[in-house]
mmCIF file of C-alpha atoms and ligand atoms in Angstrom:
data_model
loop_
_atom_site.group_PDB
_atom_site.id
_atom_site.type_symbol
_atom_site.label_atom_id
_atom_site.label_comp_id
_atom_site.label_asym_id
_atom_site.label_seq_id
_atom_site.Cartn_x
_atom_site.Cartn_y
_atom_site.Cartn_z
ATOM 1 C CA MET A 151 37.937 -22.236 -17.096
ATOM 2 C CA GLY A 152 39.962 -20.308 -20.509
ATOM 3 C CA LYS A 153 38.851 -17.219 -21.901
ATOM 4 C CA SER A 154 36.051 -16.527 -24.238
ATOM 5 C CA TYR A 155 36.241 -14.786 -27.080
ATOM 6 C CA LYS A 156 33.347 -12.985 -29.532
ATOM 7 C CA ILE A 157 34.572 -13.295 -33.669
ATOM 8 C CA ALA A 158 32.895 -11.556 -36.249
ATOM 9 C CA VAL A 159 33.361 -13.612 -39.239
ATOM 10 C CA ILE A 160 32.241 -12.339 -42.714
ATOM 11 C CA PRO A 161 33.238 -15.075 -44.960
ATOM 12 C CA GLY A 162 32.556 -12.780 -48.265
ATOM 13 C CA ASP A 163 32.524 -13.636 -51.688
ATOM 14 C CA GLY A 164 33.269 -16.028 -53.818
ATOM 15 C CA THR A 165 35.697 -18.724 -52.223
ATOM 16 C CA GLY A 166 35.700 -17.049 -49.134
ATOM 17 C CA PRO A 167 32.750 -18.716 -47.168
ATOM 18 C CA GLU A 168 34.755 -22.615 -48.455
ATOM 19 C CA VAL A 169 38.189 -20.757 -46.633
ATOM 20 C CA ILE A 170 36.672 -19.503 -43.912
ATOM 21 C CA ALA A 171 34.581 -22.410 -42.830
ATOM 22 C CA GLU A 172 38.556 -25.009 -43.164
ATOM 23 C CA GLY A 173 39.669 -22.720 -40.659
ATOM 24 C CA ILE A 174 37.070 -22.113 -38.648
ATOM 25 C CA LYS A 175 37.497 -26.052 -38.309
ATOM 26 C CA VAL A 176 41.097 -25.503 -37.514
ATOM 27 C CA LEU A 177 40.227 -22.614 -35.351
ATOM 28 C CA ASP A 178 37.816 -24.823 -33.080
ATOM 29 C CA ALA A 179 40.833 -27.451 -32.771
ATOM 30 C CA ALA A 180 43.058 -25.359 -31.729
ATOM 31 C CA SER A 181 40.131 -23.989 -29.147
ATOM 32 C CA ALA A 182 39.367 -27.462 -28.104
ATOM 33 C CA LYS A 183 42.569 -28.586 -27.014
ATOM 34 C CA PHE A 184 43.608 -25.784 -25.895
ATOM 35 C CA GLY A 185 40.564 -24.451 -23.392
ATOM 36 C CA PHE A 186 38.975 -21.591 -24.897
ATOM 37 C CA THR A 187 36.064 -20.688 -25.998
ATOM 38 C CA LEU A 188 35.608 -18.762 -29.747
ATOM 39 C CA GLU A 189 31.882 -17.408 -30.603
ATOM 40 C CA TYR A 190 31.311 -16.839 -33.308
ATOM 41 C CA THR A 191 28.541 -14.336 -34.714
ATOM 42 C CA ASN A 192 28.357 -14.535 -38.772
ATOM 43 C CA TYR A 193 28.290 -11.402 -41.221
ATOM 44 C CA ASP A 194 26.208 -11.550 -44.369
ATOM 45 C CA LEU A 195 28.733 -8.816 -45.977
ATOM 46 C CA GLY A 196 30.143 -8.363 -49.542
ATOM 47 C CA GLY A 197 29.387 -8.574 -53.620
ATOM 48 C CA LYS A 198 25.967 -10.790 -53.141
ATOM 49 C CA HIS A 199 24.509 -9.257 -49.624
ATOM 50 C CA TYR A 200 25.519 -5.798 -51.592
ATOM 51 C CA LYS A 201 23.740 -6.573 -54.930
ATOM 52 C CA ALA A 202 20.794 -8.205 -53.558
ATOM 53 C CA THR A 203 19.819 -4.853 -51.393
ATOM 54 C CA GLY A 204 22.382 -1.951 -52.316
ATOM 55 C CA GLU A 205 24.008 -2.348 -48.905
ATOM 56 C CA ILE A 206 27.596 -2.840 -48.166
ATOM 57 C CA LEU A 207 27.811 -1.606 -45.218
ATOM 58 C CA ASP A 208 26.453 0.167 -42.874
ATOM 59 C CA ASP A 209 26.812 2.108 -39.244
ATOM 60 C CA GLU A 210 24.884 -0.515 -36.989
ATOM 61 C CA THR A 211 26.698 -3.510 -38.537
ATOM 62 C CA LEU A 212 30.110 -1.366 -38.038
ATOM 63 C CA GLU A 213 29.299 -0.745 -34.692
ATOM 64 C CA LYS A 214 28.675 -4.388 -33.738
ATOM 65 C CA LEU A 215 31.796 -5.621 -35.793
ATOM 66 C CA LYS A 216 34.071 -3.182 -33.630
ATOM 67 C CA LYS A 217 32.106 -4.505 -30.369
ATOM 68 C CA ALA A 218 33.536 -8.291 -30.989
ATOM 69 C CA ASP A 219 37.864 -9.491 -30.017
ATOM 70 C CA ALA A 220 38.695 -10.028 -33.466
ATOM 71 C CA ILE A 221 37.057 -10.179 -37.022
ATOM 72 C CA PHE A 222 37.564 -13.357 -39.168
ATOM 73 C CA LEU A 223 37.293 -11.793 -43.179
ATOM 74 C CA GLY A 224 37.367 -14.350 -46.042
ATOM 75 C CA ALA A 225 37.694 -12.554 -49.259
ATOM 76 C CA ILE A 226 35.662 -8.880 -50.645
ATOM 77 C CA GLY A 227 34.792 -9.188 -54.547
ATOM 78 C CA HIS A 228 32.316 -9.822 -56.886
ATOM 79 C CA PRO A 229 32.849 -9.942 -60.763
ATOM 80 C CA ASP A 230 30.026 -7.848 -61.411
ATOM 81 C CA VAL A 231 30.531 -4.976 -59.093
ATOM 82 C CA LYS A 232 32.332 -2.241 -60.463
ATOM 83 C CA PRO A 233 35.871 -2.464 -58.980
ATOM 84 C CA GLY A 234 36.816 -0.023 -56.226
ATOM 85 C CA ILE A 235 32.796 -0.111 -54.838
ATOM 86 C CA LEU A 236 33.419 -3.357 -52.278
ATOM 87 C CA GLU A 237 36.925 -2.904 -51.653
ATOM 88 C CA LYS A 238 36.518 0.818 -50.686
ATOM 89 C CA GLY A 239 33.200 0.500 -48.723
ATOM 90 C CA LEU A 240 33.645 -2.724 -47.117
ATOM 91 C CA LEU A 241 37.986 -3.684 -47.192
ATOM 92 C CA LEU A 242 39.235 -0.205 -46.750
ATOM 93 C CA LYS A 243 36.262 1.513 -44.882
ATOM 94 C CA LEU A 244 36.872 -1.644 -41.989
ATOM 95 C CA ARG A 245 40.461 -0.718 -42.472
ATOM 96 C CA PHE A 246 40.157 3.048 -41.882
ATOM 97 C CA SER A 247 37.320 3.139 -39.330
ATOM 98 C CA CYS A 248 38.165 0.048 -36.690
ATOM 99 C CA ASP A 249 42.182 2.474 -37.346
ATOM 100 C CA GLN A 250 43.717 -0.724 -37.934
ATOM 101 C CA TYR A 251 46.749 1.201 -38.601
ATOM 102 C CA ILE A 252 49.058 -1.826 -39.211
ATOM 103 C CA ASN A 253 49.226 -4.403 -41.778
ATOM 104 C CA LEU A 254 51.503 -7.302 -40.965
ATOM 105 C CA ARG A 255 52.068 -10.228 -43.353
ATOM 106 C CA PRO A 256 54.156 -12.668 -42.392
ATOM 107 C CA VAL A 257 56.914 -14.351 -45.389
ATOM 108 C CA ARG A 258 57.425 -17.406 -44.155
ATOM 109 C CA LEU A 259 58.500 -20.061 -46.651
ATOM 110 C CA TYR A 260 57.510 -23.795 -45.839
ATOM 111 C CA GLU A 261 59.358 -26.484 -46.257
ATOM 112 C CA GLY A 262 57.902 -28.665 -49.107
ATOM 113 C CA VAL A 263 56.806 -25.374 -50.201
ATOM 114 C CA ASN A 264 57.748 -24.185 -53.652
ATOM 115 C CA THR A 265 59.539 -20.955 -54.733
ATOM 116 C CA PRO A 266 60.172 -19.432 -57.614
ATOM 117 C CA LEU A 267 63.172 -18.412 -56.631
ATOM 118 C CA LYS A 268 65.991 -20.461 -57.865
ATOM 119 C CA ASP A 269 67.849 -21.959 -54.963
ATOM 120 C CA LYS A 270 66.119 -20.746 -51.856
ATOM 121 C CA GLY A 271 64.417 -22.603 -49.234
ATOM 122 C CA PRO A 272 62.804 -22.365 -45.707
ATOM 123 C CA ASP A 273 65.577 -20.235 -44.066
ATOM 124 C CA ASP A 274 66.342 -17.738 -46.445
ATOM 125 C CA ILE A 275 63.458 -16.877 -47.191
ATOM 126 C CA ASP A 276 61.343 -15.771 -43.712
ATOM 127 C CA PHE A 277 60.454 -12.276 -42.856
ATOM 128 C CA THR A 278 57.498 -9.667 -41.507
ATOM 129 C CA VAL A 279 56.151 -7.088 -43.421
ATOM 130 C CA ILE A 280 54.872 -4.062 -41.929
ATOM 131 C CA ARG A 281 52.787 -2.000 -43.897
ATOM 132 C CA GLU A 282 51.262 1.105 -42.464
ATOM 133 C CA ASN A 283 47.240 0.415 -42.926
ATOM 134 C CA THR A 284 45.419 3.857 -42.814
ATOM 135 C CA GLU A 285 47.323 6.817 -44.582
ATOM 136 C CA GLY A 286 49.766 7.421 -47.612
ATOM 137 C CA LEU A 287 47.852 7.231 -51.391
ATOM 138 C CA TYR A 288 45.136 5.048 -49.877
ATOM 139 C CA ALA A 289 43.384 8.016 -47.195
ATOM 140 C CA GLY A 290 41.512 8.715 -50.204
ATOM 141 C CA ALA A 291 42.459 12.470 -50.817
ATOM 142 C CA GLY A 292 42.687 13.941 -53.991
ATOM 143 C CA GLY A 293 39.910 14.572 -56.874
ATOM 144 C CA VAL A 294 39.263 15.106 -60.481
ATOM 145 C CA LEU A 295 39.013 17.831 -62.368
ATOM 146 C CA LYS A 296 36.870 19.287 -65.576
ATOM 147 C CA TYR A 297 35.713 14.871 -65.776
ATOM 148 C CA GLY A 298 36.188 12.903 -69.102
ATOM 149 C CA THR A 299 36.945 16.029 -71.023
ATOM 150 C CA PRO A 300 40.603 16.419 -72.555
ATOM 151 C CA ASP A 301 42.021 18.693 -70.109
ATOM 152 C CA GLU A 302 40.833 16.823 -67.183
ATOM 153 C CA VAL A 303 42.804 16.699 -64.017
ATOM 154 C CA ALA A 304 43.373 13.594 -61.685
ATOM 155 C CA ILE A 305 45.109 14.293 -58.402
ATOM 156 C CA GLN A 306 45.771 11.707 -55.643
ATOM 157 C CA GLU A 307 47.753 12.596 -52.824
ATOM 158 C CA SER A 308 49.442 10.649 -50.335
ATOM 159 C CA ILE A 309 48.466 11.548 -46.357
ATOM 160 C CA ASN A 310 51.677 10.963 -44.086
ATOM 161 C CA THR A 311 51.458 12.860 -40.824
ATOM 162 C CA ARG A 312 53.657 12.160 -38.049
ATOM 163 C CA LYS A 313 52.018 11.039 -35.762
ATOM 164 C CA GLY A 314 50.447 7.812 -38.451
ATOM 165 C CA VAL A 315 53.848 7.105 -39.533
ATOM 166 C CA GLU A 316 55.513 7.017 -35.413
ATOM 167 C CA ARG A 317 53.006 5.090 -34.953
ATOM 168 C CA CYS A 318 53.349 2.246 -37.320
ATOM 169 C CA ILE A 319 57.030 2.547 -37.133
ATOM 170 C CA ARG A 320 57.418 2.125 -33.768
ATOM 171 C CA PHE A 321 55.305 -0.866 -33.821
ATOM 172 C CA ALA A 322 57.658 -2.111 -36.434
ATOM 173 C CA PHE A 323 60.710 -2.036 -33.654
ATOM 174 C CA GLU A 324 58.742 -2.969 -31.351
ATOM 175 C CA TYR A 325 57.555 -6.299 -33.477
ATOM 176 C CA THR A 326 61.421 -6.856 -34.240
ATOM 177 C CA ARG A 327 62.400 -7.124 -30.884
ATOM 178 C CA GLN A 328 59.820 -9.713 -30.137
ATOM 179 C CA ARG A 329 60.316 -11.670 -32.668
ATOM 180 C CA ASN A 330 63.951 -11.691 -32.061
ATOM 181 C CA LYS A 331 65.030 -13.599 -34.985
ATOM 182 C CA HIS A 332 67.910 -11.267 -36.511
ATOM 183 C CA LYS A 333 66.959 -7.972 -34.646
ATOM 184 C CA LYS A 334 66.930 -5.663 -38.167
ATOM 185 C CA LEU A 335 64.508 -3.408 -39.264
ATOM 186 C CA THR A 336 64.545 -2.149 -42.645
ATOM 187 C CA LEU A 337 63.011 1.301 -43.711
ATOM 188 C CA CYS A 338 61.284 0.611 -47.244
ATOM 189 C CA GLY A 339 60.781 4.147 -48.877
ATOM 190 C CA LYS A 340 62.361 6.610 -52.114
ATOM 191 C CA THR A 341 63.762 8.933 -50.332
ATOM 192 C CA ASN A 342 65.393 9.927 -53.857
ATOM 193 C CA VAL A 343 62.183 11.222 -55.404
ATOM 194 C CA LEU A 344 59.081 11.496 -52.641
ATOM 195 C CA THR A 345 61.463 14.420 -50.858
ATOM 196 C CA TYR A 346 58.253 15.170 -48.320
ATOM 197 C CA ALA A 347 56.662 12.412 -47.660
ATOM 198 C CA PHE A 348 59.576 9.709 -47.344
ATOM 199 C CA ASP A 349 61.596 12.367 -45.503
ATOM 200 C CA LEU A 350 59.144 12.270 -42.542
ATOM 201 C CA TRP A 351 58.852 8.222 -42.470
ATOM 202 C CA GLU A 352 63.243 8.580 -42.224
ATOM 203 C CA ARG A 353 63.877 11.422 -39.926
ATOM 204 C CA THR A 354 60.697 9.466 -37.871
ATOM 205 C CA PHE A 355 62.360 6.070 -38.201
ATOM 206 C CA ASN A 356 65.906 7.098 -36.865
ATOM 207 C CA GLU A 357 63.858 9.564 -34.127
ATOM 208 C CA VAL A 358 62.706 6.150 -32.912
ATOM 209 C CA ALA A 359 65.309 4.550 -33.469
ATOM 210 C CA GLY A 360 67.429 5.739 -30.498
ATOM 211 C CA GLU A 361 64.917 4.007 -28.564
ATOM 212 C CA TYR A 362 65.874 0.687 -29.782
ATOM 213 C CA PRO A 363 69.573 0.281 -29.787
ATOM 214 C CA ASP A 364 69.240 -3.595 -29.606
ATOM 215 C CA ILE A 365 67.420 -3.243 -33.144
ATOM 216 C CA GLN A 366 69.530 -2.581 -36.585
ATOM 217 C CA THR A 367 68.234 -0.597 -38.618
ATOM 218 C CA ASP A 368 68.916 -0.370 -42.261
ATOM 219 C CA TYR A 369 66.753 1.516 -45.538
ATOM 220 C CA ALA A 370 66.269 0.383 -48.912
ATOM 221 C CA HIS A 371 63.965 2.275 -51.421
ATOM 222 C CA VAL A 372 61.216 0.872 -52.676
ATOM 223 C CA ASP A 373 62.288 -0.660 -56.049
ATOM 224 C CA ALA A 374 65.363 -2.423 -54.517
ATOM 225 C CA ILE A 375 63.348 -3.614 -52.126
ATOM 226 C CA CYS A 376 61.987 -5.597 -55.138
ATOM 227 C CA MET A 377 65.601 -6.510 -56.522
ATOM 228 C CA TRP A 378 66.309 -8.161 -52.665
ATOM 229 C CA MET A 379 62.961 -9.654 -51.909
ATOM 230 C CA VAL A 380 63.577 -12.202 -55.798
ATOM 231 C CA LYS A 381 67.931 -12.287 -55.267
ATOM 232 C CA ASN A 382 68.815 -11.904 -51.249
ATOM 233 C CA PRO A 383 65.662 -12.845 -49.333
ATOM 234 C CA GLU A 384 67.136 -13.816 -46.413
ATOM 235 C CA TRP A 385 68.330 -10.305 -46.082
ATOM 236 C CA PHE A 386 65.781 -8.872 -44.049
ATOM 237 C CA ASP A 387 64.064 -9.750 -41.042
ATOM 238 C CA VAL A 388 61.214 -7.253 -40.543
ATOM 239 C CA ILE A 389 60.036 -5.109 -43.344
ATOM 240 C CA VAL A 390 58.320 -1.335 -42.259
ATOM 241 C CA THR A 391 56.567 1.477 -44.755
ATOM 242 C CA ASP A 392 54.068 2.835 -46.135
ATOM 243 C CA ASN A 393 50.532 2.042 -47.619
ATOM 244 C CA MET A 394 50.922 1.352 -51.169
ATOM 245 C CA PHE A 395 55.072 0.451 -51.449
ATOM 246 C CA GLY A 396 53.035 -2.412 -48.316
ATOM 247 C CA ASP A 397 50.356 -3.128 -50.695
ATOM 248 C CA ILE A 398 53.054 -3.798 -54.273
ATOM 249 C CA ILE A 399 56.279 -5.729 -51.597
ATOM 250 C CA THR A 400 53.378 -7.713 -50.408
ATOM 251 C CA ASP A 401 52.211 -9.491 -53.204
ATOM 252 C CA LEU A 402 55.612 -9.948 -54.292
ATOM 253 C CA GLY A 403 56.333 -10.969 -51.224
ATOM 254 C CA ALA A 404 53.230 -14.012 -51.416
ATOM 255 C CA MET A 405 54.371 -15.138 -54.913
ATOM 256 C CA ILE A 406 58.232 -16.197 -52.868
ATOM 257 C CA GLN A 407 56.575 -17.801 -50.143
ATOM 258 C CA GLY A 408 54.482 -20.314 -52.218
ATOM 259 C CA GLY A 409 51.897 -17.908 -53.759
ATOM 260 C CA MET A 410 47.629 -16.424 -52.839
ATOM 261 C CA GLY A 411 47.082 -20.252 -51.041
ATOM 262 C CA VAL A 412 49.409 -19.612 -48.295
ATOM 263 C CA ALA A 413 49.877 -15.578 -47.572
ATOM 264 C CA ALA A 414 47.929 -14.498 -44.843
ATOM 265 C CA GLY A 415 47.676 -11.096 -42.831
ATOM 266 C CA GLY A 416 46.453 -8.904 -39.715
ATOM 267 C CA ASN A 417 45.078 -5.740 -39.741
ATOM 268 C CA ILE A 418 46.254 -4.389 -36.647
ATOM 269 C CA ASN A 419 44.475 -2.037 -33.724
ATOM 270 C CA PRO A 420 46.642 -2.762 -31.165
ATOM 271 C CA GLU A 421 44.629 -0.992 -29.095
ATOM 272 C CA GLY A 422 40.786 -1.509 -30.440
ATOM 273 C CA VAL A 423 39.659 -4.248 -33.214
ATOM 274 C CA SER A 424 42.102 -6.185 -35.407
ATOM 275 C CA MET A 425 40.546 -8.173 -38.407
ATOM 276 C CA PHE A 426 42.327 -11.113 -40.067
ATOM 277 C CA GLU A 427 42.121 -12.059 -43.634
ATOM 278 C CA PRO A 428 43.712 -14.615 -46.043
ATOM 279 C CA ILE A 429 45.191 -12.018 -48.694
ATOM 280 C CA GLY A 430 44.234 -13.479 -52.224
ATOM 281 C CA GLY A 431 40.813 -12.890 -53.745
ATOM 282 C CA SER A 432 37.643 -14.366 -54.122
ATOM 283 C CA ALA A 433 39.025 -15.831 -56.935
ATOM 284 C CA PRO A 434 35.782 -16.743 -58.377
ATOM 285 C CA LYS A 435 37.240 -18.747 -61.200
ATOM 286 C CA TYR A 436 37.658 -21.417 -58.650
ATOM 287 C CA THR A 437 34.825 -20.879 -56.686
ATOM 288 C CA GLY A 438 32.226 -24.027 -55.183
ATOM 289 C CA LYS A 439 35.033 -25.985 -56.836
ATOM 290 C CA GLY A 440 36.322 -27.633 -53.153
ATOM 291 C CA VAL A 441 39.896 -26.711 -55.030
ATOM 292 C CA ILE A 442 41.103 -24.087 -53.441
ATOM 293 C CA ASN A 443 43.860 -23.545 -50.574
ATOM 294 C CA PRO A 444 42.569 -22.856 -47.130
ATOM 295 C CA ILE A 445 45.870 -22.814 -45.625
ATOM 296 C CA ALA A 446 46.058 -18.553 -46.161
ATOM 297 C CA ALA A 447 42.615 -18.593 -44.137
ATOM 298 C CA ILE A 448 43.898 -21.430 -41.478
ATOM 299 C CA MET A 449 47.159 -19.125 -40.914
ATOM 300 C CA ALA A 450 44.676 -15.498 -40.231
ATOM 301 C CA GLY A 451 43.108 -17.942 -37.760
ATOM 302 C CA SER A 452 46.808 -18.563 -35.970
ATOM 303 C CA LEU A 453 47.741 -14.547 -36.466
ATOM 304 C CA MET A 454 44.791 -13.841 -35.222
ATOM 305 C CA LEU A 455 45.273 -16.378 -32.288
ATOM 306 C CA ALA A 456 48.368 -14.944 -31.622
ATOM 307 C CA HIS A 457 46.836 -11.540 -31.250
ATOM 308 C CA ILE A 458 44.146 -12.370 -28.692
ATOM 309 C CA GLY A 459 46.761 -13.996 -26.723
ATOM 310 C CA GLU A 460 46.266 -17.442 -27.080
ATOM 311 C CA GLN A 461 49.895 -18.278 -28.162
ATOM 312 C CA ALA A 462 50.038 -21.991 -27.816
ATOM 313 C CA GLY A 463 46.738 -22.131 -29.640
ATOM 314 C CA ALA A 464 48.326 -19.606 -32.670
ATOM 315 C CA LYS A 465 51.843 -21.799 -32.875
ATOM 316 C CA ALA A 466 49.564 -25.378 -32.714
ATOM 317 C CA ILE A 467 47.784 -23.867 -35.797
ATOM 318 C CA GLU A 468 51.132 -23.004 -37.540
ATOM 319 C CA ASP A 469 52.616 -26.572 -36.296
ATOM 320 C CA ALA A 470 49.717 -28.648 -37.838
ATOM 321 C CA VAL A 471 49.960 -26.283 -41.281
ATOM 322 C CA MET A 472 53.864 -27.306 -41.507
ATOM 323 C CA LYS A 473 52.448 -30.936 -41.089
ATOM 324 C CA THR A 474 50.231 -30.802 -43.303
ATOM 325 C CA ILE A 475 52.231 -28.849 -46.389
ATOM 326 C CA LYS A 476 55.344 -31.341 -45.732
ATOM 327 C CA ASN A 477 53.315 -34.817 -45.664
ATOM 328 C CA ASP A 478 49.994 -34.643 -47.018
ATOM 329 C CA MET A 479 49.560 -31.891 -49.323
ATOM 330 C CA LYS A 480 51.559 -32.113 -53.520
ATOM 331 C CA SER A 481 51.047 -28.957 -53.956
ATOM 332 C CA VAL A 482 50.126 -25.414 -52.368
ATOM 333 C CA GLU A 483 48.477 -23.850 -55.047
ATOM 334 C CA ALA A 484 44.749 -24.119 -56.390
ATOM 335 C CA GLY A 485 43.297 -27.364 -57.869
ATOM 336 C CA LYS A 486 47.088 -28.783 -57.613
ATOM 337 C CA MET A 487 47.231 -29.980 -53.752
ATOM 338 C CA GLY A 488 46.094 -33.600 -54.612
ATOM 339 C CA MET A 489 43.410 -32.705 -51.954
ATOM 340 C CA SER A 490 40.106 -30.372 -51.321
ATOM 341 C CA THR A 491 39.591 -27.754 -49.592
ATOM 342 C CA THR A 492 37.600 -29.897 -47.036
ATOM 343 C CA GLN A 493 40.200 -32.329 -47.057
ATOM 344 C CA VAL A 494 43.053 -30.126 -45.924
ATOM 345 C CA GLY A 495 41.212 -28.446 -42.961
ATOM 346 C CA ASP A 496 40.919 -31.988 -42.352
ATOM 347 C CA CYS A 497 44.219 -31.940 -41.737
ATOM 348 C CA VAL A 498 45.223 -29.146 -40.051
ATOM 349 C CA ALA A 499 42.506 -30.183 -37.847
ATOM 350 C CA SER A 500 43.880 -33.852 -37.234
ATOM 351 C CA TYR A 501 47.144 -32.666 -36.390
ATOM 352 C CA ILE A 502 45.996 -30.522 -33.624
ATOM 353 C CA ASN A 503 44.024 -32.603 -32.430
ATOM 354 C CA ASP A 504 47.398 -35.620 -31.695
HETATM 355 C C1 LIG B 894 45.527 -5.787 -49.992
HETATM 356 C C2 LIG B 894 44.487 -5.990 -51.453
HETATM 357 C C3 LIG B 894 43.363 -4.604 -50.529
HETATM 358 C C4 LIG B 894 44.618 -3.604 -50.789
HETATM 359 C C5 LIG B 894 42.211 -4.087 -51.801
HETATM 360 C C6 LIG B 894 41.338 -5.754 -52.240
HETATM 361 C C7 LIG B 894 41.767 -2.910 -51.430
HETATM 362 O O1 LIG B 894 44.962 -5.629 -53.266
HETATM 363 O O2 LIG B 894 44.613 -6.394 -48.892
HETATM 364 O O3 LIG B 894 46.488 -6.248 -50.205
HETATM 365 O O4 LIG B 894 45.177 -2.935 -51.607
HETATM 366 O O5 LIG B 894 44.910 -2.991 -49.888
HETATM 367 MN MN1 LIG B 895 47.089 -5.789 -52.402
#
């Protein structure tokens, strides 16, 4: 008998429910094939729920979510809700209160996917960004004085703790070792300007590096990283960075791997409950049309299986996704796939069953 896992599902807003349905279809194909069970519990959270009830995420629901083996999230964001409310109240609240201190974002160009980078192919674009996920500018430290007056002062501080920085860097070294590709870890910072925060990052990085003699280390400023990601993406194996820089460079990463339709990520607490999501938003303009690409959500499902310990299932999903993209999809862009959202899910699931 295979293991059974409790999966909390938050389909969320916009195209979230459409892509999550395909993610579950594919997860079910993988669990049937590899003999484990996924028990889903649906949580109706997001913009619609907030508009209807005034509630974003209450403590009782949060406690239930924390008891799951993993959380599978679609998308959060509603055109009628002011930016910041749902992001902070739901997505960031979950990341922080579950202490998901790693945001793991693979950047991999699959065969058959168009990249905007000229002369670069799947061999050149294959790295992972490890983004610190609970501190930095996202910690919410700061405040406003004299709001709305000509003397207004707005302060938004970046919080970097030795503990937070070190656990993220350690995770990155371990990940680089296990990934076993080029065994190279690049720290992305801004040591020439942010001389307090990134001094802490750099010192910690160099100290921890001493315990990993098999890992080659490198450093680049965040602005330079943006240049190299475009010009020489093949230089990267694993990149570790803070919350804000990680947010920015992973959108760039998503674009060079073919766009939001394929980019997935994991919010990981290695000791607690982790959450997996496609990194694109709720895409209101595509909602309900059946044209959104579910591959990112399907790949978030693959990351989730790898995390809970179902490696064979995770790999089977990725292999099936690669076949679908190569053999069946015209493009990975929404509306240009030559297939509907559901057909993409069916196709990936059928390759798993083969
Ligand atoms: C992401 C998103 C979020 C972030 C937003 C929606 C709060 O952009 O997951 O990258 O900035 O982390
Ligand atoms: Mn982002």
